[in-house]
mmCIF file with all atom_site columns, C-alpha atoms in Angstrom:
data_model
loop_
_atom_site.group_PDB
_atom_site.id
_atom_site.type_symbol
_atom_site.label_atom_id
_atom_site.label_alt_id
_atom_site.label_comp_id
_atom_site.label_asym_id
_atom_site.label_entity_id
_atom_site.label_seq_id
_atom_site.pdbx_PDB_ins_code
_atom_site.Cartn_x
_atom_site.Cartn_y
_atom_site.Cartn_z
_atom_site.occupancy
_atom_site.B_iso_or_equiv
_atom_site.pdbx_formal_charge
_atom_site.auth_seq_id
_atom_site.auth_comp_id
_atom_site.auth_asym_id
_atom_site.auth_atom_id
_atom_site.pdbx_PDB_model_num
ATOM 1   C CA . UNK A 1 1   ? -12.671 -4.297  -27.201 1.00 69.00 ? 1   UNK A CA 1
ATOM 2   C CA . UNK A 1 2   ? -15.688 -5.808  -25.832 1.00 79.00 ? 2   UNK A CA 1
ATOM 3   C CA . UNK A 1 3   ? -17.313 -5.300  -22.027 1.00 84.00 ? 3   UNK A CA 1
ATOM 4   C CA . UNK A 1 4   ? -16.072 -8.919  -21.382 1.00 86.00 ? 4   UNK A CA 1
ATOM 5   C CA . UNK A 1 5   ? -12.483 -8.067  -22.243 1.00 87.00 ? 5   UNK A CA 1
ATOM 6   C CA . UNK A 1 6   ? -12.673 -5.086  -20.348 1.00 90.00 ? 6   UNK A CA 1
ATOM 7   C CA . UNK A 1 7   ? -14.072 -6.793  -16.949 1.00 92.00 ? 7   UNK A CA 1
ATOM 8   C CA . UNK A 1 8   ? -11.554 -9.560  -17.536 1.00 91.00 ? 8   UNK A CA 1
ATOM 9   C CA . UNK A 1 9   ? -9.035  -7.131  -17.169 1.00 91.00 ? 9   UNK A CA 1
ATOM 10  C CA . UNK A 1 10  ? -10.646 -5.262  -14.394 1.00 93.00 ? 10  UNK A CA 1
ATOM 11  C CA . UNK A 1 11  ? -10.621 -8.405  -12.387 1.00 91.00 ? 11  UNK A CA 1
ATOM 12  C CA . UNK A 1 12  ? -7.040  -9.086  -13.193 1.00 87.00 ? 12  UNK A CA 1
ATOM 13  C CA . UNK A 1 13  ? -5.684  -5.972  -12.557 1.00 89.00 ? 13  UNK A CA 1
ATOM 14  C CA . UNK A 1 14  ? -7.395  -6.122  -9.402  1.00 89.00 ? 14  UNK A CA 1
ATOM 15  C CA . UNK A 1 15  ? -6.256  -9.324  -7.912  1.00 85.00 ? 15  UNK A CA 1
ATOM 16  C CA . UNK A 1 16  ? -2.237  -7.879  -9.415  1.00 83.00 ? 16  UNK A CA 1
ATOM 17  C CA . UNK A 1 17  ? -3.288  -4.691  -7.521  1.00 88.00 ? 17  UNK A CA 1
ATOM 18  C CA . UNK A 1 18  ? -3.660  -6.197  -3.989  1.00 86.00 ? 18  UNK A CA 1
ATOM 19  C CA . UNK A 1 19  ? -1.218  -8.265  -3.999  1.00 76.00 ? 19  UNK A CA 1
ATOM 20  C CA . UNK A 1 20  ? 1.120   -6.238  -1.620  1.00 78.00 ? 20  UNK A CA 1
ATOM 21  C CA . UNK A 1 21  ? 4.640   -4.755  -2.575  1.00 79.00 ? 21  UNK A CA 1
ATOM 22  C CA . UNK A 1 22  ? 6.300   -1.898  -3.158  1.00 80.00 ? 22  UNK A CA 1
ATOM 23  C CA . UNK A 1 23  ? 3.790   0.271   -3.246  1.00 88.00 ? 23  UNK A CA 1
ATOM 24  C CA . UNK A 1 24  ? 1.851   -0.463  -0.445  1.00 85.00 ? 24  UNK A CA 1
ATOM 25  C CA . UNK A 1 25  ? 4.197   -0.627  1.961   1.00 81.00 ? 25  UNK A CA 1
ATOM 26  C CA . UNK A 1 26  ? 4.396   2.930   0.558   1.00 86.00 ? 26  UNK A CA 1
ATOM 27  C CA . UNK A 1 27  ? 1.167   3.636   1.102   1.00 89.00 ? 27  UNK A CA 1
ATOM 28  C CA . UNK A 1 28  ? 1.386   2.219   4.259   1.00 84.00 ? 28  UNK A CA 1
ATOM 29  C CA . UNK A 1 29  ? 3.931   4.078   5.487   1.00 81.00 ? 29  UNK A CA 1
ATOM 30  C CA . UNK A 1 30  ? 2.398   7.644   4.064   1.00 83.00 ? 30  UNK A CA 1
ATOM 31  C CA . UNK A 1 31  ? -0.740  6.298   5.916   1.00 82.00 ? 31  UNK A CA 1
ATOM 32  C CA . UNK A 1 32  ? 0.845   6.562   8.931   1.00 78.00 ? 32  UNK A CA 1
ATOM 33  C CA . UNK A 1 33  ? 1.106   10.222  8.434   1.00 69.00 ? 33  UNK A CA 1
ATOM 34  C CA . UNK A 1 34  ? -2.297  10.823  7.593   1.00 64.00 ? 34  UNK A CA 1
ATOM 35  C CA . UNK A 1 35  ? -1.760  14.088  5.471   1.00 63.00 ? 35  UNK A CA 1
ATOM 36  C CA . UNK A 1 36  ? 0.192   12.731  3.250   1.00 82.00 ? 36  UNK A CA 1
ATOM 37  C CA . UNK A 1 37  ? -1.705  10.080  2.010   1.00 89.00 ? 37  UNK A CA 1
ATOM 38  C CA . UNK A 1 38  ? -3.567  11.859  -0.933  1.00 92.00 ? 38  UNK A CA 1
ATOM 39  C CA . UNK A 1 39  ? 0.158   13.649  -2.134  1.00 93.00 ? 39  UNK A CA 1
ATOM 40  C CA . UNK A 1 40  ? 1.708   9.391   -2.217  1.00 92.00 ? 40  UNK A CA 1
ATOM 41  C CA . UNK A 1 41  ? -1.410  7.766   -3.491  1.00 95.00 ? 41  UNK A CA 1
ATOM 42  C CA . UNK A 1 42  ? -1.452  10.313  -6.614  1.00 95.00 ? 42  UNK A CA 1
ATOM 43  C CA . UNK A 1 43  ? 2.405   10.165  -6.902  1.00 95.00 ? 43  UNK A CA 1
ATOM 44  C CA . UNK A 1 44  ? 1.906   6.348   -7.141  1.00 95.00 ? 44  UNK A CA 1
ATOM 45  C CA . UNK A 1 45  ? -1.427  6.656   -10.231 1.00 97.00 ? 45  UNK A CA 1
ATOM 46  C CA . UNK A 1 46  ? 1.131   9.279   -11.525 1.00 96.00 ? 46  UNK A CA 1
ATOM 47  C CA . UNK A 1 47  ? 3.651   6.602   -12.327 1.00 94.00 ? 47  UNK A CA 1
ATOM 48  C CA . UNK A 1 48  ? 1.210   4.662   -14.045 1.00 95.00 ? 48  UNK A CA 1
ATOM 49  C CA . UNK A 1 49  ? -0.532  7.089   -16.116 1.00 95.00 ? 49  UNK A CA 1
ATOM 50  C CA . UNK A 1 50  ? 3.485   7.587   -17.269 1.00 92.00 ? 50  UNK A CA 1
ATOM 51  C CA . UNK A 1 51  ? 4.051   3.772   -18.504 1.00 91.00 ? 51  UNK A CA 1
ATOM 52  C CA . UNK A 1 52  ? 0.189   4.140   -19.614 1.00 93.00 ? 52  UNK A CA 1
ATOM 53  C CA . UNK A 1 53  ? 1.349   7.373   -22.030 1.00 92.00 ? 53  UNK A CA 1
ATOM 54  C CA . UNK A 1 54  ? 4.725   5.281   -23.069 1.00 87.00 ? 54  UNK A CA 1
ATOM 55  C CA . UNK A 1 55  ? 2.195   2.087   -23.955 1.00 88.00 ? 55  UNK A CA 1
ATOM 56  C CA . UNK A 1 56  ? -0.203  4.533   -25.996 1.00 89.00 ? 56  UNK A CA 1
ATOM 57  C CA . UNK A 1 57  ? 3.099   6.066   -27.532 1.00 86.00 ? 57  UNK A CA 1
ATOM 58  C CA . UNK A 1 58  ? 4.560   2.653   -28.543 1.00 81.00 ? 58  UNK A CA 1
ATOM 59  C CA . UNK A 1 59  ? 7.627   2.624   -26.592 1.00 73.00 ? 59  UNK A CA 1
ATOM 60  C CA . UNK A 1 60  ? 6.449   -0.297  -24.471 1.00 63.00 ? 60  UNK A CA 1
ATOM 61  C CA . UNK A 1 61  ? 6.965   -2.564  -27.503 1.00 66.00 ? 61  UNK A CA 1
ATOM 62  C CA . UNK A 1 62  ? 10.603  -1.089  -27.742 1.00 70.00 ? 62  UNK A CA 1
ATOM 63  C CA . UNK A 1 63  ? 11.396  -1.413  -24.218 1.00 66.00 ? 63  UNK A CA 1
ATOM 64  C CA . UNK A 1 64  ? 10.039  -5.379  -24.571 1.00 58.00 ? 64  UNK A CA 1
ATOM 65  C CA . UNK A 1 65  ? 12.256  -5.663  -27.221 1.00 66.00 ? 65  UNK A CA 1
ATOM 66  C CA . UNK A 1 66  ? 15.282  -3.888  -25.634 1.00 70.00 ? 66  UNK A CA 1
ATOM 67  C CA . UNK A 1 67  ? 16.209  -7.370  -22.985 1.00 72.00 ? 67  UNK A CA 1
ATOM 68  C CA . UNK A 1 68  ? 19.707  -4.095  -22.212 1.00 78.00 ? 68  UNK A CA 1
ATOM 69  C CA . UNK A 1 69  ? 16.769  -1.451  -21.223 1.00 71.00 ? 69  UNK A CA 1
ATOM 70  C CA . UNK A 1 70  ? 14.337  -3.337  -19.590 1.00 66.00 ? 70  UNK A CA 1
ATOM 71  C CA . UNK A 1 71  ? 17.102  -4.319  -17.141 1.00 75.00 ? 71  UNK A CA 1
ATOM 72  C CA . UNK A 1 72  ? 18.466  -1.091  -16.894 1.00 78.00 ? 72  UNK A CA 1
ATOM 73  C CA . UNK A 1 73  ? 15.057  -0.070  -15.411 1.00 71.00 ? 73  UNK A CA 1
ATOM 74  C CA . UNK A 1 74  ? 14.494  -2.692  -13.175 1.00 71.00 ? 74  UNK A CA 1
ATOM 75  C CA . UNK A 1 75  ? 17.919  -2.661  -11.896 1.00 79.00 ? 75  UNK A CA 1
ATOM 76  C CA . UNK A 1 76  ? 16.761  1.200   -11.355 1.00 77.00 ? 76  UNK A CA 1
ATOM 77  C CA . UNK A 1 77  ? 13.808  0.337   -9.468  1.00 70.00 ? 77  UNK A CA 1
ATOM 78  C CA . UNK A 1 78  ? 15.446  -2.222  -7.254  1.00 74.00 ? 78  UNK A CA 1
ATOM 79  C CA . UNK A 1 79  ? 18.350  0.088   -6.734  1.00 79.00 ? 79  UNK A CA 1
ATOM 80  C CA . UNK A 1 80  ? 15.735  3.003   -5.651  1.00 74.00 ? 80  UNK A CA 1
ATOM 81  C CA . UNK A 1 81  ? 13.242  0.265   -3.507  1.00 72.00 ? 81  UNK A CA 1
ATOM 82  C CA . UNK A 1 82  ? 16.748  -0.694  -1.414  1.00 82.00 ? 82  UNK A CA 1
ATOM 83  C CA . UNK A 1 83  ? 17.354  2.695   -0.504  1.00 80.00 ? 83  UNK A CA 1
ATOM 84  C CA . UNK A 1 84  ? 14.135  3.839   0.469   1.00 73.00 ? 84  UNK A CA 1
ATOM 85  C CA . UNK A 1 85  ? 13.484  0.656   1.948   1.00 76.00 ? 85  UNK A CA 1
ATOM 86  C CA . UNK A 1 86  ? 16.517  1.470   4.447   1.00 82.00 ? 86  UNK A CA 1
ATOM 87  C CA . UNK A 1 87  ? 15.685  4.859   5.027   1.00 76.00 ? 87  UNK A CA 1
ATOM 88  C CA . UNK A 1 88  ? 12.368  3.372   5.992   1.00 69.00 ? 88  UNK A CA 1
ATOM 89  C CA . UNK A 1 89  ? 13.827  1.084   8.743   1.00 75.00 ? 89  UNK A CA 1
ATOM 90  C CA . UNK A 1 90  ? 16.565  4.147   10.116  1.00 76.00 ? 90  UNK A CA 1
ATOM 91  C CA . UNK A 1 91  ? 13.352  6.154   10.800  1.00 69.00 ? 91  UNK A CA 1
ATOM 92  C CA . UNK A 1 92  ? 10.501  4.553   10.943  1.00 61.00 ? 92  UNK A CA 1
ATOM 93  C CA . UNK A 1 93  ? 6.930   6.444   10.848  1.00 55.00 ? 93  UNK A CA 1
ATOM 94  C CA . UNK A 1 94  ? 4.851   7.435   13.680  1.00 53.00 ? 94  UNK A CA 1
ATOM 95  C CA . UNK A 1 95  ? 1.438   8.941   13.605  1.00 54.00 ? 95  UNK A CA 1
ATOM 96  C CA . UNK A 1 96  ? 1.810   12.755  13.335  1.00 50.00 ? 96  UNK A CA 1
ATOM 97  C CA . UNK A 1 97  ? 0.475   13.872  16.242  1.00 48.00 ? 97  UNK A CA 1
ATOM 98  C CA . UNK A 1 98  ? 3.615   12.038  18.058  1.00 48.00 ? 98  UNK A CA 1
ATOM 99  C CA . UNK A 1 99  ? 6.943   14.216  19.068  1.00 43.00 ? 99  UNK A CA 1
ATOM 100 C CA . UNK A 1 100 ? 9.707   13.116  16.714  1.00 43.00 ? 100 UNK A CA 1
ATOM 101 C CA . UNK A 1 101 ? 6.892   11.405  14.055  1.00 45.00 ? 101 UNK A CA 1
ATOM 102 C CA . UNK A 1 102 ? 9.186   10.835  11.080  1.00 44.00 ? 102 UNK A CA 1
ATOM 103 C CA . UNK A 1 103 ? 8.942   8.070   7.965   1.00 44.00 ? 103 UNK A CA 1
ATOM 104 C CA . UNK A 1 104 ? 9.060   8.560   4.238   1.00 43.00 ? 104 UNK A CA 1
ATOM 105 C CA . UNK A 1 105 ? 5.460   8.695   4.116   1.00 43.00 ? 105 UNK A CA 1
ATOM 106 C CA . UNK A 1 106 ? 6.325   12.799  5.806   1.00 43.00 ? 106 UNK A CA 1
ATOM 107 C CA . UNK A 1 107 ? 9.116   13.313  7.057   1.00 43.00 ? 107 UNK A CA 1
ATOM 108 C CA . UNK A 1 108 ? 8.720   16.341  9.499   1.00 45.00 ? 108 UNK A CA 1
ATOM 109 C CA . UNK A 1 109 ? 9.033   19.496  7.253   1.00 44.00 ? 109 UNK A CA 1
ATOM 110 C CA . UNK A 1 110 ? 8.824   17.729  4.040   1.00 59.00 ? 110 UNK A CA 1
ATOM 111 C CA . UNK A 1 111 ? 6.085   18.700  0.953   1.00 71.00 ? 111 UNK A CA 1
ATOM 112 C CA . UNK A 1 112 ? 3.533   17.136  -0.008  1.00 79.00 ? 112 UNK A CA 1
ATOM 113 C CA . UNK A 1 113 ? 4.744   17.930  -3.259  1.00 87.00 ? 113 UNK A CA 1
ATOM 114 C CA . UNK A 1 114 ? 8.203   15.336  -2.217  1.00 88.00 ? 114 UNK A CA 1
ATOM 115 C CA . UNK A 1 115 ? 5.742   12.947  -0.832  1.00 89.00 ? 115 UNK A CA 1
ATOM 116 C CA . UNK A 1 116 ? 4.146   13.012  -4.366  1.00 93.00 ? 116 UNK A CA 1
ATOM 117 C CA . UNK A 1 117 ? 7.489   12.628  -6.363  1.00 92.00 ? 117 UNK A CA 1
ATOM 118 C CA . UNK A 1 118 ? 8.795   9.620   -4.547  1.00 89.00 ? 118 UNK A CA 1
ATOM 119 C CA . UNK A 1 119 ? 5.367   7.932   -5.187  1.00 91.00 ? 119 UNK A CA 1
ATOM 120 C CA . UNK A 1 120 ? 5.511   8.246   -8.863  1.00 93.00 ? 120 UNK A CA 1
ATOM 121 C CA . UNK A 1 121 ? 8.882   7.560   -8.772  1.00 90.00 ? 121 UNK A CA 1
ATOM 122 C CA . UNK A 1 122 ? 8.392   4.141   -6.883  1.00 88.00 ? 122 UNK A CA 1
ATOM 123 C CA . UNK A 1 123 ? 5.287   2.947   -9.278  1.00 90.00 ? 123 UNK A CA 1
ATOM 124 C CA . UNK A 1 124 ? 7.289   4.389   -12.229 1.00 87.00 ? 124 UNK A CA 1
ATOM 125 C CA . UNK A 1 125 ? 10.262  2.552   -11.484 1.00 82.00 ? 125 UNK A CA 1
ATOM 126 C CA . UNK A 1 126 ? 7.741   -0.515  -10.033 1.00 80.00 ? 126 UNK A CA 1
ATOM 127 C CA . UNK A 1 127 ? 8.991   -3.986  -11.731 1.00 74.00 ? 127 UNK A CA 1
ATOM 128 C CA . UNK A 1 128 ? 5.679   -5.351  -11.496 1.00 76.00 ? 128 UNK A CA 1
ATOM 129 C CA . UNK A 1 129 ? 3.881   -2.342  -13.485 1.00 82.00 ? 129 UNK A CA 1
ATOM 130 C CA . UNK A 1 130 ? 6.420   -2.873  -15.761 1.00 78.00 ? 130 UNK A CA 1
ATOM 131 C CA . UNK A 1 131 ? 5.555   -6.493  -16.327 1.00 75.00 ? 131 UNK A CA 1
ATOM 132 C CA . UNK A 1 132 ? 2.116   -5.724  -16.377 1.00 82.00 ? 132 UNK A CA 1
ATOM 133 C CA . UNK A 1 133 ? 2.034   -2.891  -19.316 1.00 83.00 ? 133 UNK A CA 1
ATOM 134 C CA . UNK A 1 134 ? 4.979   -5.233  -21.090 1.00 77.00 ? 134 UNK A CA 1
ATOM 135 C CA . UNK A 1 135 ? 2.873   -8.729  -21.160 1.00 74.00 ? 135 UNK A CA 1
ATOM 136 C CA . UNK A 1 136 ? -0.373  -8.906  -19.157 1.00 79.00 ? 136 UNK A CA 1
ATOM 137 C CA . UNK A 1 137 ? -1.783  -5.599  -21.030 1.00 83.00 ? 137 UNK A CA 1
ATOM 138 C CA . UNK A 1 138 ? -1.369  -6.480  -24.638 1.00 80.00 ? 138 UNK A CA 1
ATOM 139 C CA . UNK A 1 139 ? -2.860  -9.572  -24.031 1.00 79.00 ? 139 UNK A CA 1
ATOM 140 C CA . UNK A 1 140 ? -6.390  -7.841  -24.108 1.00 84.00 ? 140 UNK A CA 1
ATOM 141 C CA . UNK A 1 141 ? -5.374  -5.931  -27.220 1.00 81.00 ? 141 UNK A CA 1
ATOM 142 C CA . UNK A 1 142 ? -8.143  -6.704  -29.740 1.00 79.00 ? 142 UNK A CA 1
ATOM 143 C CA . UNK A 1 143 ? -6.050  -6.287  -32.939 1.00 69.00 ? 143 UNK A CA 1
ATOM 144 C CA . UNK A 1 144 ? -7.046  -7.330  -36.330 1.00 60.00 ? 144 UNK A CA 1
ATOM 145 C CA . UNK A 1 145 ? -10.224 -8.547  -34.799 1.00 50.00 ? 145 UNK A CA 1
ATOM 146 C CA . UNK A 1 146 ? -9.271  -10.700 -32.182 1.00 48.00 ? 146 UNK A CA 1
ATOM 147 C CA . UNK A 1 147 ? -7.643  -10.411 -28.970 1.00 49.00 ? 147 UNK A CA 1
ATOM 148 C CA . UNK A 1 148 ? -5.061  -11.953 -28.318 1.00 48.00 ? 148 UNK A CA 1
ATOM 149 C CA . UNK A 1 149 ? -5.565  -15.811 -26.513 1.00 43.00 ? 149 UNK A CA 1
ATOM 150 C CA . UNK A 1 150 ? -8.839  -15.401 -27.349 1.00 42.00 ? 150 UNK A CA 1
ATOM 151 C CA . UNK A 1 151 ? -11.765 -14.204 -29.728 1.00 43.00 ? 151 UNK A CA 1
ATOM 152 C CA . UNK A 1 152 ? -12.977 -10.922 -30.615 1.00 45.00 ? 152 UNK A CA 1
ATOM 153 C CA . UNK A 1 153 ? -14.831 -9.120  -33.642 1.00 46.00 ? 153 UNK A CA 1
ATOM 154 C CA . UNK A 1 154 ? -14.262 -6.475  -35.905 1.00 53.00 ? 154 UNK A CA 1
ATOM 155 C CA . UNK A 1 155 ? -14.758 -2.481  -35.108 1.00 60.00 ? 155 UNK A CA 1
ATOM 156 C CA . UNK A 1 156 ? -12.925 -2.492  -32.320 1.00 72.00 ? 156 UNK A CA 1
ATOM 157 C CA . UNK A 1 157 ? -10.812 0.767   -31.135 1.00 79.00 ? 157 UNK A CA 1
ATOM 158 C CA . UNK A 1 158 ? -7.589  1.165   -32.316 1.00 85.00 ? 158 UNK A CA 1
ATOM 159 C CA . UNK A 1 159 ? -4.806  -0.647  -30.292 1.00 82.00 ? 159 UNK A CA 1
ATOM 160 C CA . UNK A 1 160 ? -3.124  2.890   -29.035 1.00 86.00 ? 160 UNK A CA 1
ATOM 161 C CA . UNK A 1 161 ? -6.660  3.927   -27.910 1.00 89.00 ? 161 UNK A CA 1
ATOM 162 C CA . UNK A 1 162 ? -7.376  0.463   -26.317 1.00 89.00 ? 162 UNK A CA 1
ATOM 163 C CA . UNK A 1 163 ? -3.928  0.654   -24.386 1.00 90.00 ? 163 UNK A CA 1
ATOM 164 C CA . UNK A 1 164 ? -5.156  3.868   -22.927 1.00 93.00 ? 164 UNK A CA 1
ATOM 165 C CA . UNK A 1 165 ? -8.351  2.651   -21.772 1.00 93.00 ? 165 UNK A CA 1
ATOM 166 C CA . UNK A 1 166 ? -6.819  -0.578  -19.989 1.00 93.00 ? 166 UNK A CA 1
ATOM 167 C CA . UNK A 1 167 ? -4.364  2.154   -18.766 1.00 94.00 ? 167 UNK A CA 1
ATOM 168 C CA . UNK A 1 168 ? -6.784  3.869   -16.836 1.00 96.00 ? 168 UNK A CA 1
ATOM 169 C CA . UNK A 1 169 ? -8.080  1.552   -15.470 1.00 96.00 ? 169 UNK A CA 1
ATOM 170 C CA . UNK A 1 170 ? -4.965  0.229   -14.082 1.00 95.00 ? 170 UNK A CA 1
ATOM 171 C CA . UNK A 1 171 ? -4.869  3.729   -12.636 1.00 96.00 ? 171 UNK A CA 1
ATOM 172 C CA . UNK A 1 172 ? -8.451  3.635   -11.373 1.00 96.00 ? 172 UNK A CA 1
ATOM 173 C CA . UNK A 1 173 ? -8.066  0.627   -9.795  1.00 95.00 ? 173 UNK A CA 1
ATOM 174 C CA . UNK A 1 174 ? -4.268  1.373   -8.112  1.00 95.00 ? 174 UNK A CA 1
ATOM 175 C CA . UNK A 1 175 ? -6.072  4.795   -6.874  1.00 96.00 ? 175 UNK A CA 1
ATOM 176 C CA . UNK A 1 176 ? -8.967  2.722   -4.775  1.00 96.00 ? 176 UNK A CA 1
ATOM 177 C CA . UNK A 1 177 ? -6.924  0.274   -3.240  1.00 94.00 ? 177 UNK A CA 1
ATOM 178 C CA . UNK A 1 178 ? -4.299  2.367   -2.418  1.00 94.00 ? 178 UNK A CA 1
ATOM 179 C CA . UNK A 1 179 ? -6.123  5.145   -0.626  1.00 94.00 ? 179 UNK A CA 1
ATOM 180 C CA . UNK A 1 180 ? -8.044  2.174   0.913   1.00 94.00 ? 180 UNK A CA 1
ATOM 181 C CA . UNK A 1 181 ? -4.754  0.869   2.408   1.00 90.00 ? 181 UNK A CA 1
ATOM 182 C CA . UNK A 1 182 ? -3.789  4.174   3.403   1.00 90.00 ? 182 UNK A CA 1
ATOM 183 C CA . UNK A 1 183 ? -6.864  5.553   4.855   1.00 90.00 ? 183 UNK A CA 1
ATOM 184 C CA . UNK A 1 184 ? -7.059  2.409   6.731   1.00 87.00 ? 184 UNK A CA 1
ATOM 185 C CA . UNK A 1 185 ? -3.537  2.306   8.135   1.00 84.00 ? 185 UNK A CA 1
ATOM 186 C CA . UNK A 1 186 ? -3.767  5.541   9.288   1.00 83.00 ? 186 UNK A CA 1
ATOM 187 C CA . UNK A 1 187 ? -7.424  4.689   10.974  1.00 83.00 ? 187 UNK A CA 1
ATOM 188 C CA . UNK A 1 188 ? -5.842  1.461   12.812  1.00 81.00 ? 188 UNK A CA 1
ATOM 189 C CA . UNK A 1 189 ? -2.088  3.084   13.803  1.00 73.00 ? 189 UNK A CA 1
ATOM 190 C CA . UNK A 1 190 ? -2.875  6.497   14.477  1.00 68.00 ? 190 UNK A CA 1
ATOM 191 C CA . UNK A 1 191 ? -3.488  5.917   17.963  1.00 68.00 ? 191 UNK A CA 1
ATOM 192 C CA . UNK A 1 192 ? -0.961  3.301   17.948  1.00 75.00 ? 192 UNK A CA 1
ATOM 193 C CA . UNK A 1 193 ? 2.447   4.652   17.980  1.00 72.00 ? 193 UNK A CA 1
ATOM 194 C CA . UNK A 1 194 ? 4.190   1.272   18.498  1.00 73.00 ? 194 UNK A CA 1
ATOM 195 C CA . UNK A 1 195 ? 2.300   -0.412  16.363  1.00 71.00 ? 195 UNK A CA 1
ATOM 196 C CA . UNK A 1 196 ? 3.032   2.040   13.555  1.00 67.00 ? 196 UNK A CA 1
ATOM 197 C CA . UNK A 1 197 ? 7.030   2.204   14.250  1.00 71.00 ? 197 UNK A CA 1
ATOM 198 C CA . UNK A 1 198 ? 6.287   -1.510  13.622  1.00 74.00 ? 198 UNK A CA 1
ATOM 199 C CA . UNK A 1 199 ? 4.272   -1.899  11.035  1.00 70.00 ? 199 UNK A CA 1
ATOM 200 C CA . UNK A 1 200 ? 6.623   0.774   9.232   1.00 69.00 ? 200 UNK A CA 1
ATOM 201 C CA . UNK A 1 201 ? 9.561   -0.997  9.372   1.00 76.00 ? 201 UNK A CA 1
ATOM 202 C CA . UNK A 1 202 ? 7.843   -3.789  8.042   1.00 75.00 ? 202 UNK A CA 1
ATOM 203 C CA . UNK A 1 203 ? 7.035   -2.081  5.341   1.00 70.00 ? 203 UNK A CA 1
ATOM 204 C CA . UNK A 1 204 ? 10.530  -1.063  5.053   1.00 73.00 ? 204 UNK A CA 1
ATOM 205 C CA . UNK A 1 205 ? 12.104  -4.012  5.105   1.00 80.00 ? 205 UNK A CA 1
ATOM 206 C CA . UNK A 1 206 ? 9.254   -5.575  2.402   1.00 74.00 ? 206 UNK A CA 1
ATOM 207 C CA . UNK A 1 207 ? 11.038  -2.541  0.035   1.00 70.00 ? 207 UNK A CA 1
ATOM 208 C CA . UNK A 1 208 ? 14.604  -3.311  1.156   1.00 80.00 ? 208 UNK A CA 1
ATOM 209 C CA . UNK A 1 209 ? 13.725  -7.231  0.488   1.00 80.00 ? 209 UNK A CA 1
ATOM 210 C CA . UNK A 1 210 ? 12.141  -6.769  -3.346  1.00 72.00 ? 210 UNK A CA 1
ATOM 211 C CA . UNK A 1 211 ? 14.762  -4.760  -4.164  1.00 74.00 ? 211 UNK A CA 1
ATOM 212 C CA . UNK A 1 212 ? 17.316  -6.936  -2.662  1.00 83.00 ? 212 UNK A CA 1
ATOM 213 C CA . UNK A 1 213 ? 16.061  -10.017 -4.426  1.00 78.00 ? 213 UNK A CA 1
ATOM 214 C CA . UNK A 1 214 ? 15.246  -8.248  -7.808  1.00 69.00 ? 214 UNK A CA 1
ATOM 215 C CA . UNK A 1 215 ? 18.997  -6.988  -7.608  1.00 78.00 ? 215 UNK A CA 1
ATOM 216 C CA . UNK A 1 216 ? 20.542  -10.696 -6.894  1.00 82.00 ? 216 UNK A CA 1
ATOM 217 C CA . UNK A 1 217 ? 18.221  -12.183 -9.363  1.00 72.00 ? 217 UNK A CA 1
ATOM 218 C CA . UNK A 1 218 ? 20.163  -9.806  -12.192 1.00 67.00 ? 218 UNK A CA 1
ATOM 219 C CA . UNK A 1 219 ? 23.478  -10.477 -10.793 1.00 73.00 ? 219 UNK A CA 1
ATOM 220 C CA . UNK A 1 220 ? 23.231  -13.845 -11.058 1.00 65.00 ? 220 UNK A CA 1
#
């Protein structure tokens, strides 16, 4: 794996990375809570460095080749998206220094350490970090000395190692933007408890609608 493979897939991963959906209205919702923004932004890398260890252990490859499994998961993911999506919309976020602030970003009372397990398991369960470690990933594999779609040259890592790298950098990338987003929402709709209550249950009903769709899309 050459430095041009690897910015090619830096640049990729970036433009797949903020492209909104399920996990930024996440992030966007835990924004709107401040606090909790570190706790959901890690949960959400934590998801990813989980299908990164599965790539680097092979499993991807079975998964691919599993069409039962693979829809088993997403149906999973959809199925988790639709209910957090409506438990976004019946109580919508509001910046924490607001009586009755609630959202799935922190809910009042709850851990940081539940703020962190719902964010790994929306990225975990994520449809579109599935389709990216299951067929935009091994598409920058240099194996047998090229890469494939394209050219390469010997001496290159081996393909487990190479997974890992592209890995983290998926993770790198997902942890920038998505402490950007969240820092950010909770800089523009801290003071604004309307706006937040709004822009929550947008974000709610972006998490109710992917799921939604991914769900009808397998029924049909």
């Amino acid at each position: 794996m050459d430095s041009t493979t690897l910015l090619s897939f830096l640049a990729l991963d970036l433009l797949l990375v903020c492209v909104p959906g399920a996990d930024w209205a996440y992030t966007i919702a835990a924004g709107v809570r401040g606090r909790s923004v570190p706790a959901a932004v890690g949960g959400l890398v934590s998801g990813y460095a989980v299908h990164t260890a599965l790539a680097v252990a092979g499993l991807a490859v079975l998964v691919a080749g599993s069409p039962a499994l693979l829809t088993a998961l997403t149906v999973a993911g959809a199925g988790y998206l639709v209910w957090l999506g409506w438990s976004v919309l019946r109580r919508p976020g509001v910046p924490s220094g607001e009586p009755g602030g609630s959202g799935p970003g922190a809910l009042p009372g709850e851990s940081g350490g539940r703020v962190f397990l719902r964010g790994a398991a929306i990225s975990g369960l994520n449809p579109k970090g599935l389709l990216l470690y299951l067929s935009v990933l091994p598409q920058f594999l240099v194996t047998g000395g090229a890469r494939s779609g394209g050219g390469g040259d010997g001496g290159h890592l081996p393909v487990a190692a190479q997974t890992a790298v592209l890995g983290l950098v998926h993770m790198a990338c997902c942890a920038a933007v998505y402490a950007t987003v969240g820092v950010l929402a909770r800089a523009v709709l801290g003071a604004r408890p309307a706006a937040a209550r709004a822009v929550t249950r947008t974000s709610g009903a972006a998490m109710l609608g992917i799921g939604t769709l991914l769900l009808v899309q397998h029924a049909l």
